Each structure stands twice: as C-alpha cells, then as structure tokens.
CSV table of C-alpha atoms in Angstrom, one decimal:
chain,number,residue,atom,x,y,z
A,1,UNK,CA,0.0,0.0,0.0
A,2,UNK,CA,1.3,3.3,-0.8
A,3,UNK,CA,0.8,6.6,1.1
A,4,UNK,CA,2.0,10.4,0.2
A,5,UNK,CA,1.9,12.9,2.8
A,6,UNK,CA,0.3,17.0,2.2
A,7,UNK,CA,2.0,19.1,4.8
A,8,UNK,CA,3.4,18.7,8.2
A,9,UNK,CA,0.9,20.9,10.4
A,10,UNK,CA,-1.0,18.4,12.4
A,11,UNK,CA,-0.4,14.7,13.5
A,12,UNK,CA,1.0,13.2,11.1
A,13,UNK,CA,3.3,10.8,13.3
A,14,UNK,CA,0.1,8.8,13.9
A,15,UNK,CA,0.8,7.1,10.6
A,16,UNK,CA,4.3,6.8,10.8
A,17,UNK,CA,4.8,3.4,13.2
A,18,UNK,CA,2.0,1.4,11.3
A,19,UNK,CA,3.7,2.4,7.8
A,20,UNK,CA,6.6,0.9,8.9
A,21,UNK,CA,4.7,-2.0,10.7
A,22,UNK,CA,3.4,-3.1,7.2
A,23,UNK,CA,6.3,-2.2,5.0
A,24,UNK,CA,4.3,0.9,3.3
A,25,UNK,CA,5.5,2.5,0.4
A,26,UNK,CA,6.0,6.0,2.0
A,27,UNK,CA,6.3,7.2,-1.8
A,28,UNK,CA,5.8,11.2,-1.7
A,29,UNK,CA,5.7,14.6,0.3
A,30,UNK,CA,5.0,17.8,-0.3
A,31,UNK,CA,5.2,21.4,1.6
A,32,UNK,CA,2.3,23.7,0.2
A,33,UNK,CA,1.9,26.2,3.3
A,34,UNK,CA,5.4,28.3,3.7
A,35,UNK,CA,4.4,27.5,7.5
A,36,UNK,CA,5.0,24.0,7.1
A,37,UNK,CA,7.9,22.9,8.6
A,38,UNK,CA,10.3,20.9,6.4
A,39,UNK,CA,13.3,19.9,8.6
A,40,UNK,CA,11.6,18.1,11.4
A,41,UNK,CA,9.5,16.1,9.6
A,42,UNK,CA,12.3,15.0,7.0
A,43,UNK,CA,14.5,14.0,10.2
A,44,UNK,CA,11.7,12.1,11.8
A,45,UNK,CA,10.6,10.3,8.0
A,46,UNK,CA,14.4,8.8,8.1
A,47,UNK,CA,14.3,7.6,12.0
A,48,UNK,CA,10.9,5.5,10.6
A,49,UNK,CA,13.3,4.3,7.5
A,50,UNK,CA,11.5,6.5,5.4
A,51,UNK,CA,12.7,9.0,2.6
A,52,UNK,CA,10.2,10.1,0.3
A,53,UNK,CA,10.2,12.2,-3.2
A,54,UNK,CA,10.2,16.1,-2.3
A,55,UNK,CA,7.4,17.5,-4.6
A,56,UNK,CA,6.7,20.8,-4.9
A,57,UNK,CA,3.6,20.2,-6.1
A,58,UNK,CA,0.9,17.9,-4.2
A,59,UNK,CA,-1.4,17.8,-7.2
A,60,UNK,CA,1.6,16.3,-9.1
A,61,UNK,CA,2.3,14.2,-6.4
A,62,UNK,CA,-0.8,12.8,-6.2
A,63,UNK,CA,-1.1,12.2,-9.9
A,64,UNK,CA,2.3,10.9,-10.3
A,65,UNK,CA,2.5,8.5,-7.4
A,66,UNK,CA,-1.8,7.6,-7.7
A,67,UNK,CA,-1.3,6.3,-3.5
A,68,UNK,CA,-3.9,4.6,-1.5
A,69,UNK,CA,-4.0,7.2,0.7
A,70,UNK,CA,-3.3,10.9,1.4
A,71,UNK,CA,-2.3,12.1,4.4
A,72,UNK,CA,-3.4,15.9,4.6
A,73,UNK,CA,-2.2,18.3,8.0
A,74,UNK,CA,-1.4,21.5,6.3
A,75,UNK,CA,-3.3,24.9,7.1
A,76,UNK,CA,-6.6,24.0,8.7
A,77,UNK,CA,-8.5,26.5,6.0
A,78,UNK,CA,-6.9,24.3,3.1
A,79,UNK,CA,-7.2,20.8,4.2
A,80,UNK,CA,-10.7,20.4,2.9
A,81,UNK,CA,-10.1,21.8,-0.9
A,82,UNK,CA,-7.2,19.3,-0.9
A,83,UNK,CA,-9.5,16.5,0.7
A,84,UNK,CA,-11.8,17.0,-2.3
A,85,UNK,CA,-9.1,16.8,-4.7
A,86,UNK,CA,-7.9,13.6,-3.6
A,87,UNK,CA,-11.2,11.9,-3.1
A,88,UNK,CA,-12.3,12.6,-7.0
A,89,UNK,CA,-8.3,10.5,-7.6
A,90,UNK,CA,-9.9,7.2,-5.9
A,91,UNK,CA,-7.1,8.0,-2.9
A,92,UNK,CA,-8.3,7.5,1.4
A,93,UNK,CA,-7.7,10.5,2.9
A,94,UNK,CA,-6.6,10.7,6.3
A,95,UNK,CA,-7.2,13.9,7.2
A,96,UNK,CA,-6.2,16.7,10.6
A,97,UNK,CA,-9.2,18.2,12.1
A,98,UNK,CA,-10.9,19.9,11.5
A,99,UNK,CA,-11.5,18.8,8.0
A,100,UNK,CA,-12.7,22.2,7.2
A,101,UNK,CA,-13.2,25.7,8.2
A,102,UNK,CA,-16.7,26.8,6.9
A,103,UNK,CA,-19.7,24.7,6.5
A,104,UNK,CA,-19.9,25.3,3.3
A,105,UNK,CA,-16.6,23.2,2.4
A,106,UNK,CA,-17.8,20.7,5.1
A,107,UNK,CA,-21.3,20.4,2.8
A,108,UNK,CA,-19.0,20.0,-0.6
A,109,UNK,CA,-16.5,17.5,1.4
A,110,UNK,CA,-19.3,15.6,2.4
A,111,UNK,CA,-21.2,15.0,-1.0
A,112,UNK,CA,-17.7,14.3,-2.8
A,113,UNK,CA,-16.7,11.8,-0.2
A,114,UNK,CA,-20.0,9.9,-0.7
A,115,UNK,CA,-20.3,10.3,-4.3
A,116,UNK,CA,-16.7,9.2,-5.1
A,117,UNK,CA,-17.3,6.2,-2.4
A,118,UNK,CA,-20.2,4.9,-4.3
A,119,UNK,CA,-18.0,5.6,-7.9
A,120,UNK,CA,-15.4,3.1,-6.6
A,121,UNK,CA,-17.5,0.6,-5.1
A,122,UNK,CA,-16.5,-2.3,-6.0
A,123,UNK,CA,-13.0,-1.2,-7.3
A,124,UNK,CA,-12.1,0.3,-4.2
A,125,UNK,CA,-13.0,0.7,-0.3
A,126,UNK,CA,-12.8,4.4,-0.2
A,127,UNK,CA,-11.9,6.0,3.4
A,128,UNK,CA,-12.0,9.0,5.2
A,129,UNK,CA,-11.2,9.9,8.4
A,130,UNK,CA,-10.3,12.7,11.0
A,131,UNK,CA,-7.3,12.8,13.2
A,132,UNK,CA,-9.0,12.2,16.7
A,133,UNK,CA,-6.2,9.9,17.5
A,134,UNK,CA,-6.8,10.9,21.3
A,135,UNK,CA,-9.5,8.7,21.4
A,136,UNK,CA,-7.3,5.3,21.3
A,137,UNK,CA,-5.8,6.2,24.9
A,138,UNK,CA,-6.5,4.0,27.6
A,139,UNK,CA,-8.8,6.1,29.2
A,140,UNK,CA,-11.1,7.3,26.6
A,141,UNK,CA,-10.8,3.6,25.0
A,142,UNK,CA,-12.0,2.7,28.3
A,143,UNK,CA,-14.6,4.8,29.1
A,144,UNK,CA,-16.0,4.1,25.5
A,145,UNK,CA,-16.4,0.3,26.1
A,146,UNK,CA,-18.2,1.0,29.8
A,147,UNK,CA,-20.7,3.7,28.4
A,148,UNK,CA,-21.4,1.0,25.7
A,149,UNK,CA,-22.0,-1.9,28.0
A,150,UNK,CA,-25.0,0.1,28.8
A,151,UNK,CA,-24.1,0.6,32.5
A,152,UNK,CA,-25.0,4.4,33.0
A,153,UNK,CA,-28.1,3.9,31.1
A,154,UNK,CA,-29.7,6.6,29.6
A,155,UNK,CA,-27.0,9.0,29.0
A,156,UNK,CA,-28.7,13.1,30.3
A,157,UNK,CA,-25.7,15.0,30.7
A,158,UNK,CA,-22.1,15.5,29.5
A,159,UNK,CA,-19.2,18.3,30.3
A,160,UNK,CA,-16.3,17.9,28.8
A,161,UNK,CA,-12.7,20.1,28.7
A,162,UNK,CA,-9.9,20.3,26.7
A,163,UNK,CA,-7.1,22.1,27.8
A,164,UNK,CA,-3.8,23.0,26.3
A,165,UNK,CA,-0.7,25.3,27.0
A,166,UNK,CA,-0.2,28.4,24.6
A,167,UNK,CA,3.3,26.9,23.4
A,168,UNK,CA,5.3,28.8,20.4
A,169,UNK,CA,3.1,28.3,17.6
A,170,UNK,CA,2.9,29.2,13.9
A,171,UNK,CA,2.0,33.1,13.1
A,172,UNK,CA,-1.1,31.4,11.7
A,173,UNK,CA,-2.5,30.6,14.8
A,174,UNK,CA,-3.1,34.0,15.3
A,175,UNK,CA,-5.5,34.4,12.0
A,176,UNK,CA,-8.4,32.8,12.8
A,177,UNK,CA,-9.4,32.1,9.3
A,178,UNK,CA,-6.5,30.1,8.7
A,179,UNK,CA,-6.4,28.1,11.5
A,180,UNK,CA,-10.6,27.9,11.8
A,181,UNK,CA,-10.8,28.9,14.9
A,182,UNK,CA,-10.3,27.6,18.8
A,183,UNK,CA,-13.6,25.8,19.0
A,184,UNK,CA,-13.0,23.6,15.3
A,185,UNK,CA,-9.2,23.0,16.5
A,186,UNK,CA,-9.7,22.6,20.0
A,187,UNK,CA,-13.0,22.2,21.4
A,188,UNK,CA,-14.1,19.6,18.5
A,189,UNK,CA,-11.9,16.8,20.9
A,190,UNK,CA,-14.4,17.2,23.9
A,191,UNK,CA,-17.4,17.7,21.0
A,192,UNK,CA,-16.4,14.1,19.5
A,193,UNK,CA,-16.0,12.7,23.2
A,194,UNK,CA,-19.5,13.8,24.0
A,195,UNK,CA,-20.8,12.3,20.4
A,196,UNK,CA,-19.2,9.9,20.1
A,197,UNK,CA,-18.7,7.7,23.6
A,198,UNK,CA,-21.5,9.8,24.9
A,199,UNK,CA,-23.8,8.7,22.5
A,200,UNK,CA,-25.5,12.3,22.4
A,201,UNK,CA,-26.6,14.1,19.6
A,202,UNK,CA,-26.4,17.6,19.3
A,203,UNK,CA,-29.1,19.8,17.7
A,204,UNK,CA,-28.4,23.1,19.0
A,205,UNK,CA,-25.7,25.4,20.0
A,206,UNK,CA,-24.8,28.2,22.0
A,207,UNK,CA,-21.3,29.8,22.3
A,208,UNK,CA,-18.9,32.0,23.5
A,209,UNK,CA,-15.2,32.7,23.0
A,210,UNK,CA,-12.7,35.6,24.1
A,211,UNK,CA,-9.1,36.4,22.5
A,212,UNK,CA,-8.0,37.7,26.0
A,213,UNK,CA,-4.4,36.4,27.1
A,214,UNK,CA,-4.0,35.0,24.3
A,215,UNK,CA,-0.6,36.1,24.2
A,216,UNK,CA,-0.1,38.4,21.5
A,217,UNK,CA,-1.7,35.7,19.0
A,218,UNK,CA,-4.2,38.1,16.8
A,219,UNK,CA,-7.3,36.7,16.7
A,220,UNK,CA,-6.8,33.3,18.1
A,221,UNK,CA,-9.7,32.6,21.0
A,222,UNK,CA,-8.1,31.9,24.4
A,223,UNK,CA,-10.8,30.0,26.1
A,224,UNK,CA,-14.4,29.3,24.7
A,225,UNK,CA,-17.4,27.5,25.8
A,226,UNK,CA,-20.1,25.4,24.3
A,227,UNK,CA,-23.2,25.0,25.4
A,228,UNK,CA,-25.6,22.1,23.4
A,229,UNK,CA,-29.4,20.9,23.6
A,230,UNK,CA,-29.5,17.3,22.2
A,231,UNK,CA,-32.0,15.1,21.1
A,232,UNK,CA,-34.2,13.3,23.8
A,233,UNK,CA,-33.9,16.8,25.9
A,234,UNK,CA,-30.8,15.7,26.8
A,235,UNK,CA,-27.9,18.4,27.5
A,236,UNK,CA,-24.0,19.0,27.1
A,237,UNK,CA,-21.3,21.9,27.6
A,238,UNK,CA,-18.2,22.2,26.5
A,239,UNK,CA,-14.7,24.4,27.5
A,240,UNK,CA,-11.8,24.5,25.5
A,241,UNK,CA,-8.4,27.1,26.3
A,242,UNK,CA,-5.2,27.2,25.3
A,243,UNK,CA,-4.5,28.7,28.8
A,244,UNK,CA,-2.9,25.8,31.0
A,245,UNK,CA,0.3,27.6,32.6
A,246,UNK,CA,3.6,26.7,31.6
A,247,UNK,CA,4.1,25.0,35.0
A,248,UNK,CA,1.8,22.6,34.7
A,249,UNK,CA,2.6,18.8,34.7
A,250,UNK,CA,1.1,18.0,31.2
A,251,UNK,CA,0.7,20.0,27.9
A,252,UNK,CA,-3.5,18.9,28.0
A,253,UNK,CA,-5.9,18.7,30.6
A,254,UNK,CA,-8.9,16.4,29.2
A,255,UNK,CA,-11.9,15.7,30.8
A,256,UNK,CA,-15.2,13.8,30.0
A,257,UNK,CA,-18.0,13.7,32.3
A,258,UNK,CA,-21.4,11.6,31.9
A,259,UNK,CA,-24.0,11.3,33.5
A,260,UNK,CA,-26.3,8.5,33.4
A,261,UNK,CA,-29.3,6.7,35.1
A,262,UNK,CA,-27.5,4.3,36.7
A,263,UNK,CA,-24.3,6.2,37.9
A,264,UNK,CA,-21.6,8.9,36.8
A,265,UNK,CA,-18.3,8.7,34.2
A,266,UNK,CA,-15.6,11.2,34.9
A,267,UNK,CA,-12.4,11.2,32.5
A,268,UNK,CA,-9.9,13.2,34.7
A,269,UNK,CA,-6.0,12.4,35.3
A,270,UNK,CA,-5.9,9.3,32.4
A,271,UNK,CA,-7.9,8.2,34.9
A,272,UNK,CA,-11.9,6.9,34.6
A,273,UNK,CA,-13.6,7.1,38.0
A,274,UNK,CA,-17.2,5.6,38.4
A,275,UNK,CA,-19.7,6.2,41.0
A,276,UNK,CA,-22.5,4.2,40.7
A,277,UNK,CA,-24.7,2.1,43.0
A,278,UNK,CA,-21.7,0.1,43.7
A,279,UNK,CA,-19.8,3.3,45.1
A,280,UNK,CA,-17.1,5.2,43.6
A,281,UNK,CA,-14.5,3.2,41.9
A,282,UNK,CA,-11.5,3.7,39.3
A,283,UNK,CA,-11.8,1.1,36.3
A,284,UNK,CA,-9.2,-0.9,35.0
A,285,UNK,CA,-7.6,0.9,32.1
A,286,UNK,CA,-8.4,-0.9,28.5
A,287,UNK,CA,-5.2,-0.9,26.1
A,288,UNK,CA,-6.3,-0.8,22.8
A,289,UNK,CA,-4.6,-3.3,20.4
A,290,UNK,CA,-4.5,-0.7,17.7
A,291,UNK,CA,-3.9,2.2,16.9
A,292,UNK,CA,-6.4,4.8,14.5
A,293,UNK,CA,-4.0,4.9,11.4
A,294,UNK,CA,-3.5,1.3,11.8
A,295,UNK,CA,-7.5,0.6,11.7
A,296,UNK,CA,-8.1,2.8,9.1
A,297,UNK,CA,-5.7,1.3,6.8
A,298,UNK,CA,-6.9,-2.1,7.8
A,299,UNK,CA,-10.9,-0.7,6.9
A,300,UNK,CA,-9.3,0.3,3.4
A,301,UNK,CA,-8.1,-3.4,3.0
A,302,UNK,CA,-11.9,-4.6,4.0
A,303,UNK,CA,-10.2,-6.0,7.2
A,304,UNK,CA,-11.9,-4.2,9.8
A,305,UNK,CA,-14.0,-1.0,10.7
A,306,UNK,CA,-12.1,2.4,11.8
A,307,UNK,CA,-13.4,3.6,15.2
A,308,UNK,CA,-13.5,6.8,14.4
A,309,UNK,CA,-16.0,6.7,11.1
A,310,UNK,CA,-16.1,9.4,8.6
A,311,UNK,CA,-19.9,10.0,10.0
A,312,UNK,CA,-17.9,10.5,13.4
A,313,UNK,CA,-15.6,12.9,11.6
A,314,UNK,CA,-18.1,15.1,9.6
A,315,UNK,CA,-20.8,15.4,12.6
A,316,UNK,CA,-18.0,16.3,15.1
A,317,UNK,CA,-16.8,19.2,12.4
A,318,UNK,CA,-20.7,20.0,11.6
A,319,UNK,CA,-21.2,20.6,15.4
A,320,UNK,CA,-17.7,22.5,16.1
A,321,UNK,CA,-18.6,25.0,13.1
A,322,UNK,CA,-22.3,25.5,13.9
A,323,UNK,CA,-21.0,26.4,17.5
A,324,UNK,CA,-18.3,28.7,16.2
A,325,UNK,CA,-21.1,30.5,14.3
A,326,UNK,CA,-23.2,31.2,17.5
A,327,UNK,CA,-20.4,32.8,18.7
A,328,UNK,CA,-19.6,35.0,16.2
A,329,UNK,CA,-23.6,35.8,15.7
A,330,UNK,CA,-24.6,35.9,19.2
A,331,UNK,CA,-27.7,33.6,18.4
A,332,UNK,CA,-28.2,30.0,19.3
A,333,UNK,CA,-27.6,27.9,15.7
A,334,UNK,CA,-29.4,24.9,14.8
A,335,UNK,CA,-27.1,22.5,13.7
C-alpha cells in the first residue's frame, strides 16, 4: 500500500509506526503552506526508515504516485479543498481536524466523499477519516467500552474540557481564518467525546469565545465554551483554552463527564472514576490493540471497521462549526 503525505501541520506521526509495521511504500511529500515545517518532519521520516520524493507540487504528487492514501495536516483552511481533490483521484484520505473551516466546504466534502465512495464501489473501499487519535488512549478507549455496556443507562448530561498550553506556535495561529478557529481546533476533541462515547446528539448550540491572554496571538480565542441541547432533551457543555500555565505537569488537561441513570463517568488524570450504586471506583484501564491509522488502513483493506467513522468525523466538524457560528452571531444555531 502506498501513502504520500500534504504538509506537516497536524499529527502526522500517527501514521508513521503502522507504515513501517506493514512495510508501506512512503512514496511522496509535499510542503504547500510556507508554515510547514520541512526539517523536522524530513529528520523524523528517516528515523521511521522512510525517505520520500520532495514535490513541490501535491497535485503532481498525487497524480504521479496515484497512492492509497493521502495524508493531509497543512493549514486548517486548506485541508478540505485538498481532501476533495484527492477523493475525486480514488485516494483515502486521512485527514487533521478539523476537516474544514466553513460549513460550506464541510457540505461540498461531504457529497464528494460519498459520491466518489459509491463511484469506486467495487473497485475500491474508499476511506475518510479525521485525526481524533486521542480517542485510542486507555482512558477514553476505556470509558467508551463502559458507556457501551449500557451501565450508565440513559446518557442526560455531558461536560467535557480540553485544555492546552499556549506553546510557540505558527503566526497562523493568530488568523483565525486560517487556523478555523479555537472551538474547530480545540473544542471539537471534547465535542467528538461527547458524540461519540457519549452517544449524544447535538441539535443546537450556544457559544462564547474571548481572544484575551492569548498572548499576542491576533485573533486566536483563548478560552471558549459550548453550550448544546440534544436530542431526547438531553444536554452537554463544553470548555476548551489554550491557557494551562507553563508549569503545569502535562501539555492537555482532558476531561469527560457523563451522567447516566445508573451512575456517573468522569475522565480526569488518564484516569476513569465511576460512582455508581456500587460506590465510587476507578476502572481498570483498557489498552487498545490498535492504533487509529492502523484501523483505518486495515478498513481500506476490508479488514476491519475504523473507530473513528467518517460520520464521526463530519458530525464532530458539523457541530464544532455551527457552535463557532453562535459565537460570532450571538444567536443559538441549529445544527
């Protein structure tokens, strides 16, 4: 199987360690943001074994080399055009979130990845998928299988946080229209948690965002919140900074809590503490046997399904951008 890679904003190390697993033909790479970072990446390729054709070009690339799969983590606000492009080639795309900026690209991503699915049918298992590689840690993985064993029950309430330090990042960051915004890049972790292992679907939004201390970066949002009515009058919230000090013992702070009918989830720590009628209790942690690059290859090869679904991807974006347009708007958006 071969694989080409579109920039080097993003996490594209989640592919590396099962392209080498399988012997993958790491065939191409190209650079097509001046903020993507060449030397790094290029240095971290060749520890994997790796050393891949430098195009300047990744509509070249992709014609010249025709891979399985695309993996795209350049500027947020270009990653869904270049989705597009590949998915029309036949090519999987493995993609950073968010997988676009606007809902309108979300809209056209959407009805090309179906369309072009359907067109190779047959030929072809045609994937896409979001990086939400966070959910394959122990914690999440395990708090995904309890919530699914149906013991909290009816799911009524969620909170969820995702926490990060400032860092040094790109000058990017600070335009707001090329990075998409702190809820789509940030917040849309905790959204996915609370969709996806929560089981809740979200049908309205409310939120707010501020670029206070946000330390010099232009219009990057420091902290935001999310507030969300879903379906069965059930109810969620979530908070997403980039404001954890430089002290602190981690770069993130995430956090998932649910509560059910029959008790109460809390992610906190790597931790997953239950209280139920049992009492309070930690679980056992769950280590997953593989990883989200590795079982989305695998669902290309009709060998398995990918956790995270391209459903899970596009309704996680659709939720994240119909939030970010409450806050700009002031309104609560229907999503």
């Amino acid at each position: 199987m071969k694989l080409v890679q579109i920039g080097t904003i993003g996490h594209y190390a989640y592919a590396l360690a099962t392209a080498k697993k399988y012997g993958m033909d790491f065939a191409g790479i190209c650079f097509p943001d001046a903020e993507d970072r060449r030397e790094r990446p290029m240095m971290l390729l060749s520890r994997f074994g790796f050393a891949p054709k430098v195009y300047e070009d990744y509509r070249e690339m992709l014609a010249v080399e025709k891979p399985d799969i695309a993996v795209i983590n350049t500027v947020m606000a270009d990653n869904g055009k270049i989705a597009m492009e590949a998915l029309k080639m036949g090519i999987s795309v493995f993609c950073e979130k968010p997988v676009a900026t606007d809902l309108k690209t979300l809209a056209e991503l959407e009805t090309v990845y179906y369309n072009m699915k359907k067109k190779y049918e047959g030929e072809k298992n045609l994937c896409f998928t979001g990086m939400f590689g966070i959910d394959y840690l122990p914690h999440f993985e395990t708090a995904y299988r309890f919530v699914k064993s149906g013991s909290l029950g009816d799911i009524r309430l969620a909170n969820a946080q995702k926490s990060y330090r400032m860092g040094n990042r790109e000058r990017f960051y600070s335009d707001r229209a090329r990075y998409g915004g702190t809820i789509p890049w940030v917040a849309i972790h905790a959204i996915e948690w609370i969709e996806r292992i929560g089981g809740l679907r979200p049908i309205s939004a409310t939120a707010y965002a501020s670029t206070a201390c946000n330390a010099g970066n232009g219009t990057m949002e420091a902290s935001t919140l999310c507030i969300f009515a879903c379906e069965g009058g059930r109810m969620a919230s979530v908070s997403a900074d980039v404001m954890r000090p430089k002290a602190a013992p981690s770069h993130d702070d995430d956090r998932l809590r649910l509560v059910g009918e029959k008790g109460v989830l809390e992610v906190r720590g790597g931790k997953v503490i239950v209280i139920d009628d049992e009492g309070e209790r930690e679980l056992s942690l769950v280590q997953t046997e593989t990883e989200l690059f590795e079982e989305f290859m695998m669902e290309i090869e009709g060998k398995g399904t990918c956790r995270v679904s391209a459903e899970d991807t596009f309704f996680a974006t659709r939720t994240a951008l119909s939030a970010r347009e409450s806050e700009d708007t002031g309104i609560t958006v229907q999503i």
